[in-house]
Short mmCIF file of N, CA and C in Angstrom, two decimals:
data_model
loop_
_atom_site.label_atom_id
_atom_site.label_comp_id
_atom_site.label_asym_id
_atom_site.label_seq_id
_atom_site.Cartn_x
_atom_site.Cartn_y
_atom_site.Cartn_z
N UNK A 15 0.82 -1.20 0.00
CA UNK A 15 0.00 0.00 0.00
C UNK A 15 0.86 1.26 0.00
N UNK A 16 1.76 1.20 0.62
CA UNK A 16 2.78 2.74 0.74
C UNK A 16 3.62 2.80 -0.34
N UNK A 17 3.85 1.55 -1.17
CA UNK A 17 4.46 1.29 -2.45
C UNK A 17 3.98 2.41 -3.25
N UNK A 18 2.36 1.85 -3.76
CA UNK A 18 1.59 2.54 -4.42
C UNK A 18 1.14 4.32 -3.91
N UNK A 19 1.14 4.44 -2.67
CA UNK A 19 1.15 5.69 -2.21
C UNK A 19 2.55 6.29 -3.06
N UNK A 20 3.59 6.07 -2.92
CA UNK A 20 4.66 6.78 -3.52
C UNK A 20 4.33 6.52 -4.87
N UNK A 21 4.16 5.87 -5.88
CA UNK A 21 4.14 6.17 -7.19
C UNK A 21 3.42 6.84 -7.22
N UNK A 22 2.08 7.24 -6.78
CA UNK A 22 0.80 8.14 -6.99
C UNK A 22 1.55 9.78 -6.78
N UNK A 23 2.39 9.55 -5.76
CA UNK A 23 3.28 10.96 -5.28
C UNK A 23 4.04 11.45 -6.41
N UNK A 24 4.73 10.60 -6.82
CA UNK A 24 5.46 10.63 -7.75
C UNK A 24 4.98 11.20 -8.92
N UNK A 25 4.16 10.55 -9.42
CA UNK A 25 3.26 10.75 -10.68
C UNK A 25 2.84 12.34 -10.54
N UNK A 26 2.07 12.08 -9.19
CA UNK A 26 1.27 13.77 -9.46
C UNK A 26 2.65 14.85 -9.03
N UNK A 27 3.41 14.68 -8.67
CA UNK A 27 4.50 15.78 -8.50
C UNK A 27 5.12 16.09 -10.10
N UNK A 28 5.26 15.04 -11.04
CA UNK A 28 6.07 14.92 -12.30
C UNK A 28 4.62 15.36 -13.37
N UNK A 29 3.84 15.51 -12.58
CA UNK A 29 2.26 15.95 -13.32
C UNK A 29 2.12 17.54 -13.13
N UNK A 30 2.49 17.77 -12.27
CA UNK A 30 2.70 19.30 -11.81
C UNK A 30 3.89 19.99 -12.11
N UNK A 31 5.11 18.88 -12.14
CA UNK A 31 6.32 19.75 -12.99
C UNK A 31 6.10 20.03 -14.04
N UNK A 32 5.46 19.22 -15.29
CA UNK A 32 5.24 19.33 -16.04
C UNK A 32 4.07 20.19 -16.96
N UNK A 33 3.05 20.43 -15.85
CA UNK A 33 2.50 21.67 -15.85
C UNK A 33 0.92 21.08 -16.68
N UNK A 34 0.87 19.84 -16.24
CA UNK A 34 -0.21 19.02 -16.20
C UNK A 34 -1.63 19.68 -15.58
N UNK A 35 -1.22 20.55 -14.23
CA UNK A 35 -2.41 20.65 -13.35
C UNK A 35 -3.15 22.16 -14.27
N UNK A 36 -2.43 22.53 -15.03
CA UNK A 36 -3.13 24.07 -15.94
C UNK A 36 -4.15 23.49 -16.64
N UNK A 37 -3.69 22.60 -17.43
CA UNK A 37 -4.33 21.89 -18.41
C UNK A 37 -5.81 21.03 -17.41
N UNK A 38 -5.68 20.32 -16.38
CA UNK A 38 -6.77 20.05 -15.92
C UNK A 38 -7.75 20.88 -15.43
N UNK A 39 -7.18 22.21 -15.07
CA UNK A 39 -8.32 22.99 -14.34
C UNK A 39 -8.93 23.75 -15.58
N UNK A 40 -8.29 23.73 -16.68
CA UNK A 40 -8.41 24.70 -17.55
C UNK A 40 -9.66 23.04 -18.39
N UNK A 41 -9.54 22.20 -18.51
CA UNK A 41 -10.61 21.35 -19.24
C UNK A 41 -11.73 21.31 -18.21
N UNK A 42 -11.64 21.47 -16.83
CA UNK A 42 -12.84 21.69 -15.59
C UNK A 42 -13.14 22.97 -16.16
N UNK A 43 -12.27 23.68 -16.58
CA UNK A 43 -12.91 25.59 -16.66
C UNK A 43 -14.43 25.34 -17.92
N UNK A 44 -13.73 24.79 -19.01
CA UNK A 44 -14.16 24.41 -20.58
C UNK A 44 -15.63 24.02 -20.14
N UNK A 45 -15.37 22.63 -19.31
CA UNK A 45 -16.47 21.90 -19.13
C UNK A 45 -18.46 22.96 -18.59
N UNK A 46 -17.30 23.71 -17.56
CA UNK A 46 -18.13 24.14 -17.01
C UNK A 46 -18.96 25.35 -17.91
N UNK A 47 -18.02 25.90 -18.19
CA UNK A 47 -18.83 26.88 -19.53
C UNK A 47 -19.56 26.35 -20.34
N UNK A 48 -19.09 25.08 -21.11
CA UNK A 48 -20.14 24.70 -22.03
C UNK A 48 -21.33 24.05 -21.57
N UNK A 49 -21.31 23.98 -19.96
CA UNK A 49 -22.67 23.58 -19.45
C UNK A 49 -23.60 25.01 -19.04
N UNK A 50 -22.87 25.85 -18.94
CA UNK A 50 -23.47 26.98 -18.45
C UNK A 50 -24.16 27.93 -19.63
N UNK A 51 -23.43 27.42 -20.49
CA UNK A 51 -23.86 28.41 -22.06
C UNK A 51 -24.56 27.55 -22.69
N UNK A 52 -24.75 26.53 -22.50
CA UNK A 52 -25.60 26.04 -23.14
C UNK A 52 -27.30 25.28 -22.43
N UNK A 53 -27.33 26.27 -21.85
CA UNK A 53 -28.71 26.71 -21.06
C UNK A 53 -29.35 27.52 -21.28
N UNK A 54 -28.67 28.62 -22.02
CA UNK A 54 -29.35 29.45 -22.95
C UNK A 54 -28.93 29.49 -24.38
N UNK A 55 -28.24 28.59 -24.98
CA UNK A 55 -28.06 28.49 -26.33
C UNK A 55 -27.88 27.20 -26.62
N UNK A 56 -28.22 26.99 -28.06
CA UNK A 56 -27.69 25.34 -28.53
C UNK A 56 -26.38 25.04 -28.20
N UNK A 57 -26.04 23.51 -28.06
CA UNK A 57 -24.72 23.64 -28.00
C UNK A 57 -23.83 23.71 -28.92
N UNK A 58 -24.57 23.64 -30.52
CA UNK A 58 -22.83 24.70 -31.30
C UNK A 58 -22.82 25.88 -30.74
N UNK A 59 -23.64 26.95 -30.69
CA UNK A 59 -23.23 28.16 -30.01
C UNK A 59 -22.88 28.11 -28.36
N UNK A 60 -23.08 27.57 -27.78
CA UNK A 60 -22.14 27.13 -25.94
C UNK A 60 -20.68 26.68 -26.75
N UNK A 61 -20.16 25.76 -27.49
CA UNK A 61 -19.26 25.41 -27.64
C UNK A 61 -18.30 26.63 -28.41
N UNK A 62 -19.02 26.94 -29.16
CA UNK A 62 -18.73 28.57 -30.14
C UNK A 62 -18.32 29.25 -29.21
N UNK A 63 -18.90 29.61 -28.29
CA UNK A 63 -18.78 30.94 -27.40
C UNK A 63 -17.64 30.04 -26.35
N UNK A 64 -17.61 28.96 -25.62
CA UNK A 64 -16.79 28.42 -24.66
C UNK A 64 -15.02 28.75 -25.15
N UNK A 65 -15.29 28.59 -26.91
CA UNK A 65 -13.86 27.85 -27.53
C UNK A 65 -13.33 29.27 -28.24
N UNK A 66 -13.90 30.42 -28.51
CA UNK A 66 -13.49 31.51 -29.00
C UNK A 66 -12.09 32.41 -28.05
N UNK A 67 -12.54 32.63 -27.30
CA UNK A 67 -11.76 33.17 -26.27
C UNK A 67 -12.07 34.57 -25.98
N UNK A 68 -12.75 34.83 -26.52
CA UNK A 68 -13.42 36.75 -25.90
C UNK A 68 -15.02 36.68 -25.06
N UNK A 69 -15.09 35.09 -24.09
CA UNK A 69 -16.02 35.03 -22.91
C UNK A 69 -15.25 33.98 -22.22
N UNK A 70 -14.14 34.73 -21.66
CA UNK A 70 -13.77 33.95 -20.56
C UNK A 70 -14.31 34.03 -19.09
N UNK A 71 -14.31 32.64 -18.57
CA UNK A 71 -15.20 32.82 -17.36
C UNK A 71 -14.11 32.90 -16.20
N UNK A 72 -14.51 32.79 -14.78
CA UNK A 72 -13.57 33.65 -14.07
C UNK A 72 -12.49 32.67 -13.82
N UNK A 73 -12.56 31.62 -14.21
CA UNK A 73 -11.43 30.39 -13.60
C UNK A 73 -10.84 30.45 -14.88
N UNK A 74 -11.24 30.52 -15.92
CA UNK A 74 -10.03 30.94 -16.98
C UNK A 74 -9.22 31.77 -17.01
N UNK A 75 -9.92 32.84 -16.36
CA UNK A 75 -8.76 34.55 -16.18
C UNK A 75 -8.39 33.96 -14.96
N UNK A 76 -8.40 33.17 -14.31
CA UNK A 76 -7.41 33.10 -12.89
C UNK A 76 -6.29 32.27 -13.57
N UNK A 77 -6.48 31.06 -14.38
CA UNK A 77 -5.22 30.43 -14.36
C UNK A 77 -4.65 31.08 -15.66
N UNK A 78 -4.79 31.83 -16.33
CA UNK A 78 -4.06 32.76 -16.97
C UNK A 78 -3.55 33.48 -16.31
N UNK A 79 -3.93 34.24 -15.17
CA UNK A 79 -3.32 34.96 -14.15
C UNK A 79 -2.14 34.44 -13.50
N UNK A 80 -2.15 33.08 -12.90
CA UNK A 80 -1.36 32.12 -12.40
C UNK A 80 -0.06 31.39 -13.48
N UNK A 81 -0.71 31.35 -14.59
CA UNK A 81 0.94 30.75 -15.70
C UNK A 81 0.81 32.26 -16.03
N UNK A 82 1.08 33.21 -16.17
CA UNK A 82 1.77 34.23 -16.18
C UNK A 82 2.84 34.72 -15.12
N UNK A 83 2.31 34.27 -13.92
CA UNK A 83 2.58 34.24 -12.29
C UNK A 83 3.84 33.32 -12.43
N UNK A 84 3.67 32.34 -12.86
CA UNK A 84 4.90 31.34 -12.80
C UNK A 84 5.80 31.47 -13.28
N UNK A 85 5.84 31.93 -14.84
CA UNK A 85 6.62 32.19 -15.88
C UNK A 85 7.45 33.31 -15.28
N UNK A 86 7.41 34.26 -14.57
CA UNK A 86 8.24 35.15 -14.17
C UNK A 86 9.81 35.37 -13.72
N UNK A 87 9.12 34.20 -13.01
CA UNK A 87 10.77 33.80 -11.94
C UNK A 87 11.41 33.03 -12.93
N UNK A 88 11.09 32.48 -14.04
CA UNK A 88 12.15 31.64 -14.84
C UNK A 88 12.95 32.97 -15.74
N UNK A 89 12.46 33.82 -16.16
CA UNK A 89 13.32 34.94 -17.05
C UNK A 89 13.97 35.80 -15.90
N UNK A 90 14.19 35.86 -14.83
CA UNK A 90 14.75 36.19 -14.21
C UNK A 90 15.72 35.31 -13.56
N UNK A 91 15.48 34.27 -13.93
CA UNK A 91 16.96 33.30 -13.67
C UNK A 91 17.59 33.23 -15.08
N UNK A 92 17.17 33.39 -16.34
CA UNK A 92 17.90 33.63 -17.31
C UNK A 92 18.66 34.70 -17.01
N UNK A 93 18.90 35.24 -16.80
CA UNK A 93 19.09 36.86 -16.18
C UNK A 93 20.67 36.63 -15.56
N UNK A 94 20.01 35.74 -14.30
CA UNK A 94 21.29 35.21 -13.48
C UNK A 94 22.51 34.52 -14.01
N UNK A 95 22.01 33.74 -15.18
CA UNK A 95 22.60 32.92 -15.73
C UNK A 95 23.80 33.28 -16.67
N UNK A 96 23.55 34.98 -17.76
CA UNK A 96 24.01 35.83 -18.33
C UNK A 96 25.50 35.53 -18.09
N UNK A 97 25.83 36.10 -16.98
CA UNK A 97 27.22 35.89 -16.38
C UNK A 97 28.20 34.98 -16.60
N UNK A 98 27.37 33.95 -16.58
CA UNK A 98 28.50 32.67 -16.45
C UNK A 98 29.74 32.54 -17.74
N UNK A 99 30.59 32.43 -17.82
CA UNK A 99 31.67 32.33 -18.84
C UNK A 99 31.85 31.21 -19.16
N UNK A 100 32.24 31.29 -20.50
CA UNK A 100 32.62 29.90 -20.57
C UNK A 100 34.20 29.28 -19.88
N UNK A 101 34.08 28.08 -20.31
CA UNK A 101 35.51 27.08 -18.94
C UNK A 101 36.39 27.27 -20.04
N UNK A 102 37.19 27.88 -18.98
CA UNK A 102 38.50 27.92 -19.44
C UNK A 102 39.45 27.13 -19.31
N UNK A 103 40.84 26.97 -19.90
CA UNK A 103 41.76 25.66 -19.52
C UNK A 103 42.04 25.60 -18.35
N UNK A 104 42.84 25.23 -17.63
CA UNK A 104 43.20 25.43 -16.25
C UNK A 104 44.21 24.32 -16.07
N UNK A 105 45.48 24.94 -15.58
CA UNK A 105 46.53 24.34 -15.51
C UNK A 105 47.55 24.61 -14.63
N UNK A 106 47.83 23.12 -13.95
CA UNK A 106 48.77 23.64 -12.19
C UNK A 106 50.06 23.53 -13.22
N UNK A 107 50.47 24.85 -12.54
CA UNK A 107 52.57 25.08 -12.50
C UNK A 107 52.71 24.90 -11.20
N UNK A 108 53.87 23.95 -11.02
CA UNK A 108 54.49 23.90 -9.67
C UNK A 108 55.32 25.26 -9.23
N UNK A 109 55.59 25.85 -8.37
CA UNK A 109 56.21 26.99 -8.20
C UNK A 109 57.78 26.47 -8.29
N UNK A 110 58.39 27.27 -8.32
CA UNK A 110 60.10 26.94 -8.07
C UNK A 110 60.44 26.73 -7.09
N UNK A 111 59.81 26.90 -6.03
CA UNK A 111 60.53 26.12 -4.36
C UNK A 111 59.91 24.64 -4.73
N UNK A 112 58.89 24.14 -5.60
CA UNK A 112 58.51 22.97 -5.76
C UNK A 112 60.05 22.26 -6.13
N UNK A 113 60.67 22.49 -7.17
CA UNK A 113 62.10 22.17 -7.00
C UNK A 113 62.81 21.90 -6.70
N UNK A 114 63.02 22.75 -5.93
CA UNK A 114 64.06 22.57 -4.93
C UNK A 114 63.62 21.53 -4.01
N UNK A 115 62.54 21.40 -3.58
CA UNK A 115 62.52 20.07 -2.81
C UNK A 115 62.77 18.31 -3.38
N UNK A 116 62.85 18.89 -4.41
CA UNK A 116 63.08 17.05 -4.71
C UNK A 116 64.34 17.02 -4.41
N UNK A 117 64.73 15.40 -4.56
CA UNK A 117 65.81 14.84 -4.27
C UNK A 117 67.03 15.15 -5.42
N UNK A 118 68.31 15.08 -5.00
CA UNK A 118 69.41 15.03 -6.17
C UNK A 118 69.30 13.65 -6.94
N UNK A 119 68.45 13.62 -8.15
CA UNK A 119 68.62 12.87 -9.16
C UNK A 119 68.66 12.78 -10.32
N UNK A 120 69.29 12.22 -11.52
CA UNK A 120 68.86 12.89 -12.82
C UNK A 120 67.09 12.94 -13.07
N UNK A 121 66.92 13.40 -13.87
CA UNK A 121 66.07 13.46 -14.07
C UNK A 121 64.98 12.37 -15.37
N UNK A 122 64.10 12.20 -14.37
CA UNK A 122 63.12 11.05 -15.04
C UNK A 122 62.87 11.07 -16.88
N UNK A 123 62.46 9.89 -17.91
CA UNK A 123 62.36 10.19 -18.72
C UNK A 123 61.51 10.69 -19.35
N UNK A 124 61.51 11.19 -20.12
CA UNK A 124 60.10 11.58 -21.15
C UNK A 124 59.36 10.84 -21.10
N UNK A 125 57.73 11.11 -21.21
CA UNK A 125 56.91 10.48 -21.26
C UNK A 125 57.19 10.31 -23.13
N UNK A 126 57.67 10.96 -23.69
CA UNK A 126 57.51 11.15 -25.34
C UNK A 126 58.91 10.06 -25.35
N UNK A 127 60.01 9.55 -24.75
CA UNK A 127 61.05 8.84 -25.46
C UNK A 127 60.28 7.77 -25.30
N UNK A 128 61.48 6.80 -26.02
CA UNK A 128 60.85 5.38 -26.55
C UNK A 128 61.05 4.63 -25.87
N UNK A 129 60.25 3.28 -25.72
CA UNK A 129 60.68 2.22 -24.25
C UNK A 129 62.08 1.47 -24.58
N UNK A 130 62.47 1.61 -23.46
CA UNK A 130 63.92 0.95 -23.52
C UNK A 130 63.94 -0.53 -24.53
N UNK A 131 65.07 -0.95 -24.93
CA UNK A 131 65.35 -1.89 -25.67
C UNK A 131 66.72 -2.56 -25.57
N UNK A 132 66.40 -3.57 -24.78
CA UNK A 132 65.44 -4.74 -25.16
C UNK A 132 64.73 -4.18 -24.24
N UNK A 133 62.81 -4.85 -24.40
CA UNK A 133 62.09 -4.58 -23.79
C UNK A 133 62.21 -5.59 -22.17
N UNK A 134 61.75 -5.05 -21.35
CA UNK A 134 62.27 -5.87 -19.44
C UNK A 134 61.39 -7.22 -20.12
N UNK A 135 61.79 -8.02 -19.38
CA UNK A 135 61.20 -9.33 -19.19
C UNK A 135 60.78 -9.67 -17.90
N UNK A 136 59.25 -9.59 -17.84
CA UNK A 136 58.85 -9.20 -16.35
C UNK A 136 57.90 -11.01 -16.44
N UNK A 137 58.18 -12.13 -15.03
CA UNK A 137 57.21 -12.72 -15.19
C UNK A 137 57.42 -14.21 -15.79
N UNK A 138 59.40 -14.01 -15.82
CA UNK A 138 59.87 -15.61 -16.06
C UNK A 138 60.44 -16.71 -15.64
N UNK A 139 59.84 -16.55 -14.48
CA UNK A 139 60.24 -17.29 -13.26
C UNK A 139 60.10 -19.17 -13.75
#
């Protein structure tokens, strides 16, 4: 049972990110108009008048009010975002006292010279 409680959570949270819940109140908004308009008109004209968009009823101008409401704060994180530069290389130099601390030895070979020859024989026991 708490299995299914979390997918249901799940679902309706990824239903609401997605911006699922506009779309449902807004087909409850539809519904309700074309029952209301069509009490005094046939229903091609309730559906005419529901689907035009110059008789919106008041739950339509609210969630138009509300995804306008939302949309805000996202162009203002574009905003924030402006700044960022692109990545640059980035590369450690050891300082010169790094140097001086190593030991007196020649110095190691190139990673670029060629492997010694003959090649070691490691493993002939």
């Amino acid at each position: 049972m708490l299995a299914r409680l979390g997918k249901i959570a799940v679902v309706a949270a990824l239903a609401c990110t997605l911006g699922l819940h506009w779309a449902f109140l807004q087909s409850l908004a539809w519904a309700g108009m074309v029952v209301s308009y069509s009490r005094a008109a046939p229903l091609s004209q309730a559906l005419e008048k529901t689907f035009d968009g110059k008789h919106p009823c008041p739950l339509c101008q609210a969630i138009a009010k509300a995804k306008r409401a939302e949309k805000k704060p996202d162009a203002q994180a574009e905003k924030r975002i402006e700044g960022v530069t692109a990545p640059t290389r980035f590369v450690l130099t050891p300082t010169p006292r790094f140097w001086r601390l190593l030991p007196d030895h020649p110095a190691p070979r190139s990673i670029f010279s060629p492997p010694p020859s003959p090649p070691p024989r490691a493993g002939l026991a």
